[in-house]
mmCIF file of N, CA and C in Angstrom:
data_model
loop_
_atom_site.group_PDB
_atom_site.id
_atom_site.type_symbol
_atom_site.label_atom_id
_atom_site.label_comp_id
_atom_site.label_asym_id
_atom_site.label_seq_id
_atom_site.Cartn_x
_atom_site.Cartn_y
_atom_site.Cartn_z
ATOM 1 N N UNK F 1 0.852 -1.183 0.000
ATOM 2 C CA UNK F 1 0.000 0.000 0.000
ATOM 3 C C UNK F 1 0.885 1.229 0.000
ATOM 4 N N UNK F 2 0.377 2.226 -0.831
ATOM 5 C CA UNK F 2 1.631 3.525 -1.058
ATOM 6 C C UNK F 2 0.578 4.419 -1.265
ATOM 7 N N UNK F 3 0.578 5.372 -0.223
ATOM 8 C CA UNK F 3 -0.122 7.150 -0.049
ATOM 9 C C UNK F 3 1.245 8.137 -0.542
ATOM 10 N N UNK F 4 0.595 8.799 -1.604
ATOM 11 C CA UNK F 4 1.122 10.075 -1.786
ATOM 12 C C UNK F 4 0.190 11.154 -2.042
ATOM 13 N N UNK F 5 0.859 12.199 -1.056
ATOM 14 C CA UNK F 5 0.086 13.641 -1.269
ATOM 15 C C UNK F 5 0.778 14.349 -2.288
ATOM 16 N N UNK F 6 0.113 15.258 -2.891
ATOM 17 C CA UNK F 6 0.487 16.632 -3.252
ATOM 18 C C UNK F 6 -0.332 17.927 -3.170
ATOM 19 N N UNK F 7 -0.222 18.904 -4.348
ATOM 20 C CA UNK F 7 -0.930 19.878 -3.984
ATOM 21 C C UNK F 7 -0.881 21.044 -3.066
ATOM 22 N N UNK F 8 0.088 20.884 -2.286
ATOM 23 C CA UNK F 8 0.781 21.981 -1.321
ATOM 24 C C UNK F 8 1.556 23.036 -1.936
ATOM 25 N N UNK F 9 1.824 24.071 -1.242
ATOM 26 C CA UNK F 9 2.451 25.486 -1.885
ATOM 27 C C UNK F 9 2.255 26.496 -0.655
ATOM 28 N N UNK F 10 2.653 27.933 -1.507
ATOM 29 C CA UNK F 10 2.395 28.877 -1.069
ATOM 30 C C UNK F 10 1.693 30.063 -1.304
ATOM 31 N N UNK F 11 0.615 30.243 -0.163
ATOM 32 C CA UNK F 11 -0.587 31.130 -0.687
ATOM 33 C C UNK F 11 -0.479 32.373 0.094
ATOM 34 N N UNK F 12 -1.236 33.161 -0.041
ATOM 35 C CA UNK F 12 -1.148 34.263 0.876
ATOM 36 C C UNK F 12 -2.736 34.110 1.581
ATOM 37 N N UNK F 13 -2.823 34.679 2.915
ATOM 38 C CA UNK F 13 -3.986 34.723 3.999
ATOM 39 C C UNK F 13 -5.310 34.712 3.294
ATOM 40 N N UNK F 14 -5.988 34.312 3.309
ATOM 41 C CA UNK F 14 -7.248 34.403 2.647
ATOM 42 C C UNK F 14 -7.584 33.173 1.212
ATOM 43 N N UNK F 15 -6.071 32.563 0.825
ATOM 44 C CA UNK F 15 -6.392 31.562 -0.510
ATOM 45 C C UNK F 15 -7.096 30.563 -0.204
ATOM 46 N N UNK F 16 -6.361 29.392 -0.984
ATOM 47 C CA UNK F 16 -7.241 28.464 -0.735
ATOM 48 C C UNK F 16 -6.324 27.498 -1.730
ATOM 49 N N UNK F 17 -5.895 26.440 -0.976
ATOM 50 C CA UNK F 17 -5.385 25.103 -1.953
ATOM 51 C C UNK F 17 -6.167 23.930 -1.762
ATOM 52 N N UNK F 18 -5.818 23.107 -2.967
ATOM 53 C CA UNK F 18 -6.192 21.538 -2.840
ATOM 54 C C UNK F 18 -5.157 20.621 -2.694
ATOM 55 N N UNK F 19 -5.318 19.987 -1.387
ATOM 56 C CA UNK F 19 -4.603 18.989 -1.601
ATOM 57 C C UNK F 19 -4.746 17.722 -1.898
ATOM 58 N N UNK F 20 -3.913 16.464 -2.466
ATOM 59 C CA UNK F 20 -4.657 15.693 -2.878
ATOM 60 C C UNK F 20 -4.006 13.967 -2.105
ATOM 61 N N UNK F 21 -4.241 12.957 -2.066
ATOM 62 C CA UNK F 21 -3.871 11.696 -1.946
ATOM 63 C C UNK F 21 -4.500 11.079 -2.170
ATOM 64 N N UNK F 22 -3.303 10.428 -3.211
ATOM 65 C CA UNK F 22 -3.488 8.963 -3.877
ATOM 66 C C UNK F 22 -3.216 7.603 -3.501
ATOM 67 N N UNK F 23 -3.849 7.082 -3.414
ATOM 68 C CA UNK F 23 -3.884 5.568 -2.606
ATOM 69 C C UNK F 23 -3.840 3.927 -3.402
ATOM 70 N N UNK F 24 -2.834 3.304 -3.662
ATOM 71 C CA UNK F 24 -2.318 2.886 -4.449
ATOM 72 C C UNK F 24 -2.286 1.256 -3.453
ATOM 73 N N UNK F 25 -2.861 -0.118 -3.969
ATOM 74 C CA UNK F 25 -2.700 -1.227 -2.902
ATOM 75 C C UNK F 25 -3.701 -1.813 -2.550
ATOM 76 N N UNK F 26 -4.789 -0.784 -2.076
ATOM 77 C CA UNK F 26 -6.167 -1.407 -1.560
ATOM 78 C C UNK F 26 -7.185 -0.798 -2.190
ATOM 79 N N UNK F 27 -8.700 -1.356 -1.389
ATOM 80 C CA UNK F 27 -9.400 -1.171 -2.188
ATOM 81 C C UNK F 27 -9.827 0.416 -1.187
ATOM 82 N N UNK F 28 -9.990 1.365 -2.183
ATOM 83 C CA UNK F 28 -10.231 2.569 -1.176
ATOM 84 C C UNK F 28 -11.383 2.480 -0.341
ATOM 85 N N UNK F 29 -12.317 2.087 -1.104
ATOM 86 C CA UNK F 29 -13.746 2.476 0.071
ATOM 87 C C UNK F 29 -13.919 1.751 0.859
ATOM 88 N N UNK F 30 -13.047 0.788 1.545
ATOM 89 C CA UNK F 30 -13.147 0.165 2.568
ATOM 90 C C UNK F 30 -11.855 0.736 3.885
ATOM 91 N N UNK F 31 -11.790 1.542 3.523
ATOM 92 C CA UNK F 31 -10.712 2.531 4.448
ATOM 93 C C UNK F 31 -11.232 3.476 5.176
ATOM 94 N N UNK F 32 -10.473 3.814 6.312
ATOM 95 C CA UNK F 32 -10.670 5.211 7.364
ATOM 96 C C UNK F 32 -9.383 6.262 6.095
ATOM 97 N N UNK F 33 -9.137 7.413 6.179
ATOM 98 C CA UNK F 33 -8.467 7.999 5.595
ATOM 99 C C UNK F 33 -8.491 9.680 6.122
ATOM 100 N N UNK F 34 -7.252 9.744 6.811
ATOM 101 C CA UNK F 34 -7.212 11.057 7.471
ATOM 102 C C UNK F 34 -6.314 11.826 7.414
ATOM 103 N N UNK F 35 -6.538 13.439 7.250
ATOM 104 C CA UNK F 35 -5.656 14.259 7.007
ATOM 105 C C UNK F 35 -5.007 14.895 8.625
ATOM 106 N N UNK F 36 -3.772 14.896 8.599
ATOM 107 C CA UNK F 36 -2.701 15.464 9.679
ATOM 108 C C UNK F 36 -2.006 16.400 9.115
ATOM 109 N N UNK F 37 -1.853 17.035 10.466
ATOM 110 C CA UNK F 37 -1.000 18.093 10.106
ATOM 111 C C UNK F 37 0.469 18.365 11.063
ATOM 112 N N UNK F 38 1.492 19.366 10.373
ATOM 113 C CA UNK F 38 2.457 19.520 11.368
ATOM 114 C C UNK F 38 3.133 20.451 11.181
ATOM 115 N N UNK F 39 3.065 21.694 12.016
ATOM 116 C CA UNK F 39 3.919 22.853 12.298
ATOM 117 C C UNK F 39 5.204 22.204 13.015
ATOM 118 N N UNK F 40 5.871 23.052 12.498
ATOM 119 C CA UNK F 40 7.816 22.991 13.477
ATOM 120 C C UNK F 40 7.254 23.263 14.786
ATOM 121 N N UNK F 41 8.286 22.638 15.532
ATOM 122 C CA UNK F 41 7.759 22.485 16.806
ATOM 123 C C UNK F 41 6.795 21.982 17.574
ATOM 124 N N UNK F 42 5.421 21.847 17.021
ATOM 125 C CA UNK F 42 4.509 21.103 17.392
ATOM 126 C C UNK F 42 4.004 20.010 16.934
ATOM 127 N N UNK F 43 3.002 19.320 17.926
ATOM 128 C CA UNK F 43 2.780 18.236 17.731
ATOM 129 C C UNK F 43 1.947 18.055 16.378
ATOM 130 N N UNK F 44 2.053 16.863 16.032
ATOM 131 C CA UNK F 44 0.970 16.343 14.898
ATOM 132 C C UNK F 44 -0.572 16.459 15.157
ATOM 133 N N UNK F 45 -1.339 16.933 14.576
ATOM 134 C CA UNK F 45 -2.452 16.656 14.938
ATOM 135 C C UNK F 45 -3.646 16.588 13.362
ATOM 136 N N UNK F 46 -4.586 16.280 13.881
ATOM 137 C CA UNK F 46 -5.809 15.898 13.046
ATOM 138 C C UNK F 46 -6.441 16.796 12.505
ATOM 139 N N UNK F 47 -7.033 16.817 11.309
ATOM 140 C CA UNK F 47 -7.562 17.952 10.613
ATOM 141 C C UNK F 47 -8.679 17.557 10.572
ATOM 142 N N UNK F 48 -9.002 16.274 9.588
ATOM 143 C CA UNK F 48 -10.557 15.800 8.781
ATOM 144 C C UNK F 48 -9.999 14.219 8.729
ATOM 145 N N UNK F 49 -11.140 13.593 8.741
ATOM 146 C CA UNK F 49 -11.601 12.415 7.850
ATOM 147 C C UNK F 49 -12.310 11.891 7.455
ATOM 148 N N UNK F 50 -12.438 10.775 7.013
ATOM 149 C CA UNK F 50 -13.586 10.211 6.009
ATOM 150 C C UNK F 50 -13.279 8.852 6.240
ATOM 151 N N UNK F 51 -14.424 8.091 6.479
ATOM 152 C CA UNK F 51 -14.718 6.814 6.992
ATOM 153 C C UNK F 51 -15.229 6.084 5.739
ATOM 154 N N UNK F 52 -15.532 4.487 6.076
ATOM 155 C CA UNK F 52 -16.193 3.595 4.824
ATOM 156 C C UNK F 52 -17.124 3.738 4.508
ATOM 157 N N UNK F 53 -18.012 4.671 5.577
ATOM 158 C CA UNK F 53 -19.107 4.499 5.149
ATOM 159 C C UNK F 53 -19.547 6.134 5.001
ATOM 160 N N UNK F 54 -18.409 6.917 4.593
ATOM 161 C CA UNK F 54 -18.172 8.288 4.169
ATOM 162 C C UNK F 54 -18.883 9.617 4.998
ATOM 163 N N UNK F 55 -18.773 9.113 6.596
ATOM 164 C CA UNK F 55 -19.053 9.767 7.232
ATOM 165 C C UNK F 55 -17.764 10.704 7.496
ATOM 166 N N UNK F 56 -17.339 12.283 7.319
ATOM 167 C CA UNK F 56 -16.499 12.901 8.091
ATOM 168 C C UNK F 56 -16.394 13.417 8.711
ATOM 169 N N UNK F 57 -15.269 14.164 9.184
ATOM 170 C CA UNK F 57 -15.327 14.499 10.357
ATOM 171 C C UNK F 57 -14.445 15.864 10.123
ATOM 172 N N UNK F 58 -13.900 16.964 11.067
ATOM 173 C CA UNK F 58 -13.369 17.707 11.051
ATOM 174 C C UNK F 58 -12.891 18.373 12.430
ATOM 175 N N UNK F 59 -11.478 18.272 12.808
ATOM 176 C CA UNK F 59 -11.074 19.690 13.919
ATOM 177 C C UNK F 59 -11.830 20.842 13.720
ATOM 178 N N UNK F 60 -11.922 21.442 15.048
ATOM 179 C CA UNK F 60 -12.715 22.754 15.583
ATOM 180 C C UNK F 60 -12.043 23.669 14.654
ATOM 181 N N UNK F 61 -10.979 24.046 14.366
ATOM 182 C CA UNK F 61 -10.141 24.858 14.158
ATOM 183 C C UNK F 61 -10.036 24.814 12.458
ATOM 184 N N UNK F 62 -10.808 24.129 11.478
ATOM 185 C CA UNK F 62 -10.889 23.916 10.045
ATOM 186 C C UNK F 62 -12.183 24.069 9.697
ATOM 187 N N UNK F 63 -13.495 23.811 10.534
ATOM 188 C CA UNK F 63 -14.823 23.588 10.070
ATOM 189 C C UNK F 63 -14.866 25.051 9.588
ATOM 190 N N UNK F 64 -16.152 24.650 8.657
ATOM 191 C CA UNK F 64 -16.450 25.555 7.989
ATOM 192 C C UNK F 64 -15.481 25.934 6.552
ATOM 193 N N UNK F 65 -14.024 25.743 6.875
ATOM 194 C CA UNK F 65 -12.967 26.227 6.552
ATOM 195 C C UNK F 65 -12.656 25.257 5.572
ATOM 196 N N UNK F 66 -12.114 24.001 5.714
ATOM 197 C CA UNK F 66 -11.540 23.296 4.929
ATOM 198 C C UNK F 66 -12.996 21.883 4.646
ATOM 199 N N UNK F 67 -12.609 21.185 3.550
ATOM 200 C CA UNK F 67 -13.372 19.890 3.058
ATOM 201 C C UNK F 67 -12.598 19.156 2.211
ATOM 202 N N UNK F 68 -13.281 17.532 2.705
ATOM 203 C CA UNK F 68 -12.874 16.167 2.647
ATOM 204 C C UNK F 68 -13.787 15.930 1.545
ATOM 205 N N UNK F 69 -13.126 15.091 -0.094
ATOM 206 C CA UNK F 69 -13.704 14.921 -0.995
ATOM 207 C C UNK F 69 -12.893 13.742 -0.981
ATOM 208 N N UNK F 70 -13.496 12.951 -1.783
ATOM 209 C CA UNK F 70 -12.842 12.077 -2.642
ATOM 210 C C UNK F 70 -13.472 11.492 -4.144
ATOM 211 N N UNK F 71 -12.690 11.093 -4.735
ATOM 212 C CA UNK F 71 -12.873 10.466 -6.140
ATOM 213 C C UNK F 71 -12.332 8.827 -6.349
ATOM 214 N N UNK F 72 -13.591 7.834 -6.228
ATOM 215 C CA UNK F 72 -12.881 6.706 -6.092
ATOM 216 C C UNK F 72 -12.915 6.007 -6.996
ATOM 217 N N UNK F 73 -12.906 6.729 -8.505
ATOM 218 C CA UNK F 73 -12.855 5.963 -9.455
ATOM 219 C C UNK F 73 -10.725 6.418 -9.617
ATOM 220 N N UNK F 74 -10.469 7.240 -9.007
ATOM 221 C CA UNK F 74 -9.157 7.686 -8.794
ATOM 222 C C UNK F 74 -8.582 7.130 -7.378
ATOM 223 N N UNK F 75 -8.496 6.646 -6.574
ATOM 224 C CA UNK F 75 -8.719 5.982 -5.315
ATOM 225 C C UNK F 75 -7.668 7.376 -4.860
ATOM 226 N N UNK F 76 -8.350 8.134 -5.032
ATOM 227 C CA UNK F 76 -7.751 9.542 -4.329
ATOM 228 C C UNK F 76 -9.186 10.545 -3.612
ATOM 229 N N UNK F 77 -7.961 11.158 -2.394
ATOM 230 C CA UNK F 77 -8.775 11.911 -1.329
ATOM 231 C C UNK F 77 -8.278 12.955 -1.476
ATOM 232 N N UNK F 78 -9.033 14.252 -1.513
ATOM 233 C CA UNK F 78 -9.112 15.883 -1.416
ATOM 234 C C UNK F 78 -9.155 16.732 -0.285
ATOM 235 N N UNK F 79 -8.177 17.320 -0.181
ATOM 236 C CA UNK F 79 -8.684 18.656 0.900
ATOM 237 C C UNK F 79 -8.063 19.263 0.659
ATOM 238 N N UNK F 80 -9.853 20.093 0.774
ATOM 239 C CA UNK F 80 -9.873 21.261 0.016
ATOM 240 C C UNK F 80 -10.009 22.815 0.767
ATOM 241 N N UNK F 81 -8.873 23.388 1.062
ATOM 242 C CA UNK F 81 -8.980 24.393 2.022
ATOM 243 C C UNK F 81 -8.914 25.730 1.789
ATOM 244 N N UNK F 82 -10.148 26.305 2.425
ATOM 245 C CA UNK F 82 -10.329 27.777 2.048
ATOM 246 C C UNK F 82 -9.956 28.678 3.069
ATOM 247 N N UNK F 83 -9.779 29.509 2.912
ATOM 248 C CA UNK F 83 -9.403 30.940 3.994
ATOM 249 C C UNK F 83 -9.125 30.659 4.562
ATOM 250 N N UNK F 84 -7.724 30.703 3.656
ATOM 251 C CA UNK F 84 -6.497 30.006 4.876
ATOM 252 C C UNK F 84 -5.527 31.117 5.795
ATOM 253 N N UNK F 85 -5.583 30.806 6.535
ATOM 254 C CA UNK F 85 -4.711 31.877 7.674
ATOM 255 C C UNK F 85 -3.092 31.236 8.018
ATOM 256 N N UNK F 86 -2.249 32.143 8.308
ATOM 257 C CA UNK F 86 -0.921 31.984 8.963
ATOM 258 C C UNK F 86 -1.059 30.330 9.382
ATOM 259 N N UNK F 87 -1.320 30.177 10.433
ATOM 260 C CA UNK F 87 -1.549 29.283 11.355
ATOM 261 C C UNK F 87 -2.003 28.101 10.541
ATOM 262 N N UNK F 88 -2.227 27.877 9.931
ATOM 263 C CA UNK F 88 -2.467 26.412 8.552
ATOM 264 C C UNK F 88 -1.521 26.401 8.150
ATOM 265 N N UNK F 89 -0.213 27.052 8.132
ATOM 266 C CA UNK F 89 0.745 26.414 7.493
ATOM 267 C C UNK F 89 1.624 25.208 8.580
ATOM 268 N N UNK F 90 1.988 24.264 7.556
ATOM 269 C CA UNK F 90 2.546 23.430 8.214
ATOM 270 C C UNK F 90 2.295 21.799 6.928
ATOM 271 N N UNK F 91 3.021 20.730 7.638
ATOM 272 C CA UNK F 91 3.135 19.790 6.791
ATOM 273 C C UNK F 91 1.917 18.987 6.752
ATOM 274 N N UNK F 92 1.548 18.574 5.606
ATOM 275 C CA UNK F 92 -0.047 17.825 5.711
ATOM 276 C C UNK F 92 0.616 16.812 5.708
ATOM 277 N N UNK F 93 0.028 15.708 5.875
ATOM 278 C CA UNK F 93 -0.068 13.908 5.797
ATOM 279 C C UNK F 93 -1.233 13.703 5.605
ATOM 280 N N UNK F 94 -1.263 12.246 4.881
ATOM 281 C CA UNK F 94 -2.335 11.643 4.673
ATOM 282 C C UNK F 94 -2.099 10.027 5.147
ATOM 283 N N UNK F 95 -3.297 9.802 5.784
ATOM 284 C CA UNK F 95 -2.911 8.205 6.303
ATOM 285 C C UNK F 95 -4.055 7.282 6.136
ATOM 286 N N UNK F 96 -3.782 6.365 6.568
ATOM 287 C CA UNK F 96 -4.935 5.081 6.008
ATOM 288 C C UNK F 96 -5.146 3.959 6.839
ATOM 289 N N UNK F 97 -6.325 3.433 7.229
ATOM 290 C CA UNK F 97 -6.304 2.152 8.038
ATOM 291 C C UNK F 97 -7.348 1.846 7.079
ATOM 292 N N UNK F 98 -7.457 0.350 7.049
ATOM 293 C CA UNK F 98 -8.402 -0.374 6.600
ATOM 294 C C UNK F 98 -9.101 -1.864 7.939
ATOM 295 N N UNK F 99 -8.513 -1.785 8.962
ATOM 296 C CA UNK F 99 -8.826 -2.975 9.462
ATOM 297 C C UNK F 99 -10.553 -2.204 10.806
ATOM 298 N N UNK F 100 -11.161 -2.982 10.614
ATOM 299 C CA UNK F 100 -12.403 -2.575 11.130
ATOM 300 C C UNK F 100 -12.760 -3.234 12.005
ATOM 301 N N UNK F 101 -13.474 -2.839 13.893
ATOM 302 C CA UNK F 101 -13.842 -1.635 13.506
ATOM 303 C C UNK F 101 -12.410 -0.586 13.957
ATOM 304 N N UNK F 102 -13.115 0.480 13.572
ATOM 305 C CA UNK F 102 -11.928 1.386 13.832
ATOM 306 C C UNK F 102 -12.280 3.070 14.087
ATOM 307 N N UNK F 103 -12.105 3.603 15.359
ATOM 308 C CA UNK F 103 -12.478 4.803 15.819
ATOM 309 C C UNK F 103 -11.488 6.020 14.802
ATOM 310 N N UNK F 104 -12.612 6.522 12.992
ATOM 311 C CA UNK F 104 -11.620 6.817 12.198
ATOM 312 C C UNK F 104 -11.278 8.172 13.227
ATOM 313 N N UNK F 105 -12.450 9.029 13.229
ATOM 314 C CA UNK F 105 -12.610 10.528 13.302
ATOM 315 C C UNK F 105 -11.315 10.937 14.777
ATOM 316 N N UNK F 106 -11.279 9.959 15.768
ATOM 317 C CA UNK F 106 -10.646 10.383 16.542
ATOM 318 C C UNK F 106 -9.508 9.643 16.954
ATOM 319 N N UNK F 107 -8.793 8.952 16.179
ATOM 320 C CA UNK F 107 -7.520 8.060 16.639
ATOM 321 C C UNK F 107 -6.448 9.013 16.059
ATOM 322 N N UNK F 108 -5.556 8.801 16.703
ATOM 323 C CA UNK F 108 -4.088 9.462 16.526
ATOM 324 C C UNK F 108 -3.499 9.148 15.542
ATOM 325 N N UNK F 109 -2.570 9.629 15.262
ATOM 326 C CA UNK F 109 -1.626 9.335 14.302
ATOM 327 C C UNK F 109 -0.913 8.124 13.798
ATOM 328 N N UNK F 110 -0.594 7.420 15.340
ATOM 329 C CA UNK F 110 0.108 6.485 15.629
ATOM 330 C C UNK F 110 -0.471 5.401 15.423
ATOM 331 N N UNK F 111 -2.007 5.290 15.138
ATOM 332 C CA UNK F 111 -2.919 4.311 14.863
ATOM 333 C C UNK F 111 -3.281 4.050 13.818
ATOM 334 N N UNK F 112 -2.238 4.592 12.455
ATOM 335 C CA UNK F 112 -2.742 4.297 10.830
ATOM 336 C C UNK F 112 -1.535 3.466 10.870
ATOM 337 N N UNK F 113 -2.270 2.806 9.721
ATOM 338 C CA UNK F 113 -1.516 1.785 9.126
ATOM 339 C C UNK F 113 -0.194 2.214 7.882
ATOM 340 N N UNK F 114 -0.612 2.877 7.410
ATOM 341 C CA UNK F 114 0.414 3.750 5.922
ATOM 342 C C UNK F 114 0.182 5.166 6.232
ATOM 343 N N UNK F 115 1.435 6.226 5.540
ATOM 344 C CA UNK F 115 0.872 7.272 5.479
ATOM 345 C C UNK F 115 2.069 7.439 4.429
ATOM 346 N N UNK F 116 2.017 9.083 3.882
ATOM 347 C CA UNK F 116 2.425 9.293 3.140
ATOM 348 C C UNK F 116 3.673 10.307 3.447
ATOM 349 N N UNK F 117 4.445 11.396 2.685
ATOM 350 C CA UNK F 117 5.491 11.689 2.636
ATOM 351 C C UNK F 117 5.278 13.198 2.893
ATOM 352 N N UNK F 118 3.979 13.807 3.203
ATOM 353 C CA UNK F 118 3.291 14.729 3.348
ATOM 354 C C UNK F 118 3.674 15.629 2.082
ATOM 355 N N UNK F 119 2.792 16.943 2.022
ATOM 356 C CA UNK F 119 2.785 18.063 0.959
ATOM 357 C C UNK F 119 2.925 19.163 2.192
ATOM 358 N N UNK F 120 3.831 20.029 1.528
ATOM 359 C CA UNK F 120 4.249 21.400 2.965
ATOM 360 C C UNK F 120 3.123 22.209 2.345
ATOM 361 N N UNK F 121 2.132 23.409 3.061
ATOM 362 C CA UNK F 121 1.317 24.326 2.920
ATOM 363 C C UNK F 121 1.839 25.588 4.228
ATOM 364 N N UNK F 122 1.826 26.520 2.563
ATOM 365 C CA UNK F 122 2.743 28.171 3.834
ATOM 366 C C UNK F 122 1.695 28.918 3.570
ATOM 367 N N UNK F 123 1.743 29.255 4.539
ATOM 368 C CA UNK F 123 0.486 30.800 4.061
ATOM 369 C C UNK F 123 1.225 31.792 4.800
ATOM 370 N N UNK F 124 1.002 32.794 4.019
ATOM 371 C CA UNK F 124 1.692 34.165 4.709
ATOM 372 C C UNK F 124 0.298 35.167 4.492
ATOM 373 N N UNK F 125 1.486 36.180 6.174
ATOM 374 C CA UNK F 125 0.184 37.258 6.045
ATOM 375 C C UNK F 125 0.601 38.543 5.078
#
């Protein structure tokens, strides 16, 4: 199984990028699939995800703000983030479990099975 993101860059306060991961190995719609994030210095933490049965989810700190798409005739996942501020920059990841059941929306990092090589996202003010 092999996750790669892309789609990362640099925007200024207010843009908006897509990022994307591709999921290469399994069958996608039987996966949890969640986006992380990581500023220097701090810890990793959780953005969004999307479950098998395409329920998602989202941190306090993105709703409204960012969205979880996918295309599974592409066995690729989207996020898609708008009005973006300083504070969103940092390294995305994308990760994957498939073994069920499995608590997608709120398990850590440390609890996927694959992840990927992340895409960096800068926003300046």
């Amino acid at each position: 199984v092999q996750v790669v993101e892309s789609g990362g860059g640099s925007v200024q306060a207010g843009g908006s990028l897509r990022l994307s991961c591709e999921v290469s190995g399994l069958s996608f719609r039987r996966t949890c699939m969640k986006w992380f994030r990581q500023a220097p210095g701090k810890e990793r933490e959780g953005v969004g995800s999307i479950d098998r049965e395409d329920a998602s989810s989202y941190a306090d700190f993105v709703k409204g703000r960012f969205a979880i798409s996918q295309d599974n005739s592409k066995n690729t996942l989207y996020l898609k983030m708008d009005s973006l501020k300083p504070e969103d920059s940092a390294m995305y990841y994308c990760a994957v479990h498939w073994a069920w059941p499995f608590p997608c929306s709120s398990a850590s990092w440390s609890r996927f099975l694959v992840w990927g090589q992340g895409t960096q996202v800068t926003v300046s003010s």
